[in-house]
Amino acid sequence: MIGVFDSGVGGLSVLKALRAQLPTEDFVYLADAGFAPYGERGDDYVIERTRIVVDRLLRDHQIKALVIACNTATAAAVHLVREHYPDLPLVGVEPALKPAVALSKTRRIGVIGTRGTLASAKIRTLHDSLKDQAEFIFVPCDGLADAIQNDDAEKIRQLCARYMQALGSFGDEYGQIDTLVLGCTHYPFAQHHLAAHAGQKVKMIDTGEPVARQTRRLLEAAGLLKAEGEGSVTLLTTGSQQALEAAARRWLGL
């Protein structure tokens, strides 16, 4: 059993990539929706919730590996989880700044995420290592993850319009943003709203596929891959089970 954890339904975008990469594996997905959103809280809060969730997944489900499918929890707590459980194969997520640099031709890259993620030391360090290679425009998107979590279509539309306008001009000309990093696992579920403002020429990057590939590599290295069978998904939440299952049907076809 592989544990996948997010503050809400956003990590389902990562779970979708994991199931495509690892179709025989069994997954338990825990949405900590009763204590969300994480992105507008302090590090101490996120660290404590991460500790509680990871302990539950290990105790109740004996997970063999863990994917922290939440940018905010990864930024605040992944190093502490690694220290506490050094033998647990662990993959976190972070905004895909490096892949964006490789793709961008205009060298101007937009990055959207929660305030907590974009203000984290982890992102500052990553940005510092890349800032000579491209210009990054960071826009914290307060409320967007929560609107996606609640499937509030009108609010999603309004917030996407506001934050895309804040980023500036999109296109493939000099001075325009040609690559957009989706720095929250909720945001792929609003990609069509974002694309309506960015245009067809702008590339959008999320972290689902790289995370899935890294998870497979770690399982192979540890000899933990499930060789055969049909994989299962168990859905857990500290919030509304009905809402989580509806999101899984809508986005994963479960």
Tab-separated table of C-alpha atoms in Angstrom:
chain	number	residue	atom	x	y	z
A	1	MET	CA	0.000	0.000	0.000
A	2	ILE	CA	1.333	3.420	-1.011
A	3	GLY	CA	0.156	6.405	1.002
A	4	VAL	CA	-0.729	9.641	-0.804
A	5	PHE	CA	-1.511	12.700	1.267
A	6	ASP	CA	-2.768	16.218	0.540
A	7	SER	CA	-4.638	18.905	2.413
A	8	GLY	CA	-7.626	18.298	0.136
A	9	VAL	CA	-8.590	16.968	-3.278
A	10	GLY	CA	-5.704	18.569	-5.200
A	11	GLY	CA	-3.452	15.564	-4.677
A	12	LEU	CA	-5.864	13.541	-6.790
A	13	SER	CA	-3.995	15.057	-9.762
A	14	VAL	CA	-0.846	13.338	-8.469
A	15	LEU	CA	-2.732	10.132	-7.691
A	16	LYS	CA	-3.965	10.057	-11.291
A	17	ALA	CA	-0.362	10.129	-12.549
A	18	LEU	CA	0.713	7.537	-9.975
A	19	ARG	CA	-2.020	5.111	-11.047
A	20	ALA	CA	-0.988	5.510	-14.700
A	21	GLN	CA	2.650	4.829	-13.826
A	22	LEU	CA	1.971	2.066	-11.264
A	23	PRO	CA	-1.272	0.319	-12.307
A	24	THR	CA	-0.742	-2.775	-10.141
A	25	GLU	CA	-0.141	-0.873	-6.899
A	26	ASP	CA	-2.637	-0.291	-4.089
A	27	PHE	CA	-3.033	3.304	-2.904
A	28	VAL	CA	-4.549	4.908	0.152
A	29	TYR	CA	-5.326	8.594	-0.375
A	30	LEU	CA	-5.896	10.823	2.648
A	31	ALA	CA	-7.309	14.322	2.201
A	32	ASP	CA	-6.868	16.392	5.372
A	33	ALA	CA	-9.791	18.574	4.305
A	34	GLY	CA	-11.093	19.043	7.836
A	35	PHE	CA	-7.940	21.047	8.609
A	36	ALA	CA	-7.446	22.789	5.252
A	37	PRO	CA	-6.398	25.029	3.673
A	38	TYR	CA	-2.693	24.601	4.430
A	39	GLY	CA	-1.424	27.209	1.983
A	40	GLU	CA	-2.485	30.208	4.058
A	41	ARG	CA	-1.349	28.792	7.440
A	42	GLY	CA	2.009	28.930	9.190
A	43	ASP	CA	4.701	26.251	9.023
A	44	ASP	CA	4.104	25.034	12.598
A	45	TYR	CA	0.479	24.213	11.773
A	46	VAL	CA	1.390	22.382	8.555
A	47	ILE	CA	4.183	20.426	10.262
A	48	GLU	CA	1.859	19.257	13.032
A	49	ARG	CA	-0.875	18.168	10.604
A	50	THR	CA	1.684	16.367	8.426
A	51	ARG	CA	3.001	14.481	11.445
A	52	ILE	CA	-0.507	13.385	12.464
A	53	VAL	CA	-1.438	12.236	8.951
A	54	VAL	CA	1.796	10.318	8.321
A	55	ASP	CA	1.537	8.560	11.697
A	56	ARG	CA	-2.042	7.538	10.852
A	57	LEU	CA	-1.100	6.145	7.435
A	58	LEU	CA	1.747	4.112	8.915
A	59	ARG	CA	-0.240	2.876	11.913
A	60	ASP	CA	-3.546	2.054	10.239
A	61	HIS	CA	-2.450	1.107	6.718
A	62	GLN	CA	1.190	-0.044	7.057
A	63	ILE	CA	2.171	1.954	3.982
A	64	LYS	CA	5.369	0.885	2.222
A	65	ALA	CA	5.981	4.313	0.642
A	66	LEU	CA	4.619	7.849	0.985
A	67	VAL	CA	3.886	10.590	-1.528
A	68	ILE	CA	3.273	14.022	0.005
A	69	ALA	CA	1.076	15.356	-2.806
A	70	CYS	CA	0.914	18.855	-1.357
A	71	ASN	CA	3.388	21.618	-2.218
A	72	THR	CA	2.852	23.432	1.085
A	73	ALA	CA	3.356	20.317	3.226
A	74	THR	CA	6.419	19.348	1.189
A	75	ALA	CA	7.976	22.777	1.633
A	76	ALA	CA	7.305	22.897	5.371
A	77	ALA	CA	7.710	19.319	6.523
A	78	VAL	CA	9.233	16.830	4.069
A	79	HIS	CA	12.723	17.134	5.612
A	80	LEU	CA	11.300	16.370	9.064
A	81	VAL	CA	9.396	13.318	7.798
A	82	ARG	CA	12.608	12.043	6.186
A	83	GLU	CA	14.496	12.485	9.460
A	84	HIS	CA	11.795	10.740	11.495
A	85	TYR	CA	11.252	7.837	9.065
A	86	PRO	CA	14.605	7.355	7.314
A	87	ASP	CA	13.677	3.916	5.930
A	88	LEU	CA	10.370	5.012	4.368
A	89	PRO	CA	10.557	5.683	0.595
A	90	LEU	CA	9.285	9.251	0.373
A	91	VAL	CA	8.485	11.600	-2.501
A	92	GLY	CA	7.401	15.201	-2.100
A	93	VAL	CA	6.231	17.727	-4.656
A	94	GLU	CA	7.580	21.155	-5.452
A	95	PRO	CA	6.813	23.699	-8.168
A	96	ALA	CA	8.531	22.570	-11.368
A	97	LEU	CA	10.888	25.519	-11.820
A	98	LYS	CA	13.735	23.448	-13.267
A	99	PRO	CA	11.619	21.816	-16.000
A	100	ALA	CA	10.184	25.249	-16.794
A	101	VAL	CA	13.666	26.666	-17.410
A	102	ALA	CA	14.372	23.792	-19.793
A	103	LEU	CA	11.186	24.500	-21.770
A	104	SER	CA	11.042	28.284	-21.836
A	105	LYS	CA	12.238	30.109	-24.938
A	106	THR	CA	11.439	33.666	-23.791
A	107	ARG	CA	13.149	33.038	-20.411
A	108	ARG	CA	10.148	34.571	-18.657
A	109	ILE	CA	8.245	32.092	-16.484
A	110	GLY	CA	5.074	32.496	-14.453
A	111	VAL	CA	4.694	30.623	-11.157
A	112	ILE	CA	1.380	30.357	-9.311
A	113	GLY	CA	0.919	28.674	-5.956
A	114	THR	CA	-0.358	29.149	-2.442
A	115	ARG	CA	1.134	31.911	-0.333
A	116	GLY	CA	2.711	29.353	1.996
A	117	THR	CA	4.450	27.507	-0.815
A	118	LEU	CA	5.771	30.581	-2.609
A	119	ALA	CA	7.061	32.129	0.638
A	120	SER	CA	8.854	28.966	1.771
A	121	ALA	CA	12.607	28.671	2.244
A	122	LYS	CA	12.570	25.656	-0.082
A	123	ILE	CA	11.239	27.746	-2.974
A	124	ARG	CA	13.586	30.645	-2.210
A	125	THR	CA	16.545	28.261	-2.401
A	126	LEU	CA	15.297	26.733	-5.648
A	127	HIS	CA	14.693	30.174	-7.151
A	128	ASP	CA	18.142	31.407	-6.115
A	129	SER	CA	19.729	28.476	-7.938
A	130	LEU	CA	17.886	29.323	-11.181
A	131	LYS	CA	17.395	33.098	-11.222
A	132	ASP	CA	20.382	33.660	-13.524
A	133	GLN	CA	18.800	31.397	-16.146
A	134	ALA	CA	15.317	32.934	-16.367
A	135	GLU	CA	13.035	35.587	-14.916
A	136	PHE	CA	10.334	34.182	-12.645
A	137	ILE	CA	7.080	36.006	-11.925
A	138	PHE	CA	5.529	34.669	-8.703
A	139	VAL	CA	1.850	35.253	-7.927
A	140	PRO	CA	0.297	33.790	-4.750
A	141	CYS	CA	-3.272	32.702	-5.482
A	142	ASP	CA	-5.178	33.165	-2.240
A	143	GLY	CA	-8.462	31.279	-2.262
A	144	LEU	CA	-7.971	29.379	-5.528
A	145	ALA	CA	-7.143	25.995	-4.004
A	146	ASP	CA	-10.115	26.379	-1.666
A	147	ALA	CA	-12.451	27.239	-4.557
A	148	ILE	CA	-11.267	24.139	-6.457
A	149	GLN	CA	-11.649	22.072	-3.286
A	150	ASN	CA	-15.273	23.220	-3.025
A	151	ASP	CA	-15.911	22.920	-6.791
A	152	ASP	CA	-17.089	26.541	-6.873
A	153	ALA	CA	-17.033	27.093	-10.640
A	154	GLU	CA	-17.794	30.810	-10.617
A	155	LYS	CA	-15.185	31.598	-7.968
A	156	ILE	CA	-12.606	29.479	-9.802
A	157	ARG	CA	-13.299	31.427	-12.980
A	158	GLN	CA	-13.029	34.812	-11.233
A	159	LEU	CA	-9.845	33.977	-9.335
A	160	CYS	CA	-8.128	32.488	-12.379
A	161	ALA	CA	-8.904	35.681	-14.310
A	162	ARG	CA	-7.546	37.845	-11.474
A	163	TYR	CA	-4.302	35.970	-10.966
A	164	MET	CA	-3.555	35.427	-14.633
A	165	GLN	CA	-3.976	39.165	-15.185
A	166	ALA	CA	-1.562	39.799	-12.310
A	167	LEU	CA	1.105	37.705	-14.046
A	168	GLY	CA	1.195	40.004	-17.072
A	169	SER	CA	1.528	39.274	-20.772
A	170	PHE	CA	1.562	35.734	-22.202
A	171	GLY	CA	2.970	34.606	-25.536
A	172	ASP	CA	6.111	33.559	-27.360
A	173	GLU	CA	7.566	37.030	-27.914
A	174	TYR	CA	10.422	38.575	-25.933
A	175	GLY	CA	9.183	39.880	-22.584
A	176	GLN	CA	6.175	37.568	-22.523
A	177	ILE	CA	5.543	34.554	-20.280
A	178	ASP	CA	5.679	31.395	-22.388
A	179	THR	CA	5.704	28.851	-19.540
A	180	LEU	CA	3.438	28.649	-16.488
A	181	VAL	CA	4.273	26.535	-13.442
A	182	LEU	CA	1.233	25.194	-11.585
A	183	GLY	CA	2.663	25.292	-8.073
A	184	CYS	CA	-0.266	23.650	-6.283
A	185	THR	CA	-1.634	20.182	-6.921
A	186	HIS	CA	-5.181	21.600	-7.016
A	187	TYR	CA	-4.446	23.814	-10.015
A	188	PRO	CA	-4.397	21.176	-12.810
A	189	PHE	CA	-8.127	20.819	-12.184
A	190	ALA	CA	-8.546	24.469	-13.198
A	191	GLN	CA	-6.210	24.258	-16.173
A	192	HIS	CA	-8.869	25.010	-18.787
A	193	HIS	CA	-9.712	28.267	-16.963
A	194	LEU	CA	-6.028	29.207	-16.836
A	195	ALA	CA	-5.507	28.312	-20.492
A	196	ALA	CA	-8.369	30.592	-21.490
A	197	HIS	CA	-6.221	33.528	-20.354
A	198	ALA	CA	-2.766	32.206	-21.273
A	199	GLY	CA	-3.516	31.115	-24.834
A	200	GLN	CA	-2.516	27.979	-26.696
A	201	LYS	CA	1.165	28.819	-27.082
A	202	VAL	CA	1.876	28.836	-23.326
A	203	LYS	CA	3.140	25.612	-21.791
A	204	MET	CA	1.758	24.612	-18.383
A	205	ILE	CA	3.739	22.342	-16.091
A	206	ASP	CA	2.544	20.444	-13.046
A	207	THR	CA	4.344	17.851	-10.942
A	208	GLY	CA	2.190	14.718	-11.292
A	209	GLU	CA	4.200	12.803	-13.908
A	210	PRO	CA	7.695	13.552	-12.471
A	211	VAL	CA	6.469	12.528	-9.003
A	212	ALA	CA	5.034	9.279	-10.382
A	213	ARG	CA	8.292	8.436	-12.170
A	214	GLN	CA	10.338	9.155	-9.037
A	215	THR	CA	8.007	6.994	-6.943
A	216	ARG	CA	8.472	4.101	-9.344
A	217	ARG	CA	12.276	4.540	-9.221
A	218	LEU	CA	12.303	4.441	-5.406
A	219	LEU	CA	10.084	1.360	-5.262
A	220	GLU	CA	12.244	-0.444	-7.826
A	221	ALA	CA	15.429	0.444	-5.924
A	222	ALA	CA	13.928	-0.864	-2.669
A	223	GLY	CA	12.547	-4.024	-4.283
A	224	LEU	CA	9.016	-3.023	-3.289
A	225	LEU	CA	7.199	-2.979	-6.636
A	226	LYS	CA	4.000	-5.034	-6.790
A	227	ALA	CA	4.581	-7.215	-9.826
A	228	GLU	CA	1.038	-8.080	-10.837
A	229	GLY	CA	-2.634	-7.715	-10.068
A	230	GLU	CA	-5.134	-4.902	-10.359
A	231	GLY	CA	-4.380	-1.938	-8.131
A	232	SER	CA	-6.931	-0.528	-5.695
A	233	VAL	CA	-7.633	2.924	-4.252
A	234	THR	CA	-8.843	3.617	-0.725
A	235	LEU	CA	-10.134	7.162	-0.135
A	236	LEU	CA	-9.945	8.722	3.335
A	237	THR	CA	-10.592	12.242	4.557
A	238	THR	CA	-10.891	14.293	7.730
A	239	GLY	CA	-13.594	16.288	5.940
A	240	SER	CA	-16.546	15.246	3.792
A	241	GLN	CA	-16.244	11.692	2.455
A	242	GLN	CA	-19.017	12.446	-0.023
A	243	ALA	CA	-17.130	15.437	-1.438
A	244	LEU	CA	-13.901	13.458	-1.788
A	245	GLU	CA	-15.637	10.577	-3.546
A	246	ALA	CA	-17.430	12.995	-5.878
A	247	ALA	CA	-14.090	14.604	-6.781
A	248	ALA	CA	-12.532	11.187	-7.399
A	249	ARG	CA	-15.396	10.261	-9.721
A	250	ARG	CA	-15.159	13.581	-11.530
A	251	TRP	CA	-11.394	13.708	-11.997
A	252	LEU	CA	-10.201	10.111	-11.814
A	253	GLY	CA	-13.216	8.192	-13.048
A	254	LEU	CA	-13.333	6.205	-9.792
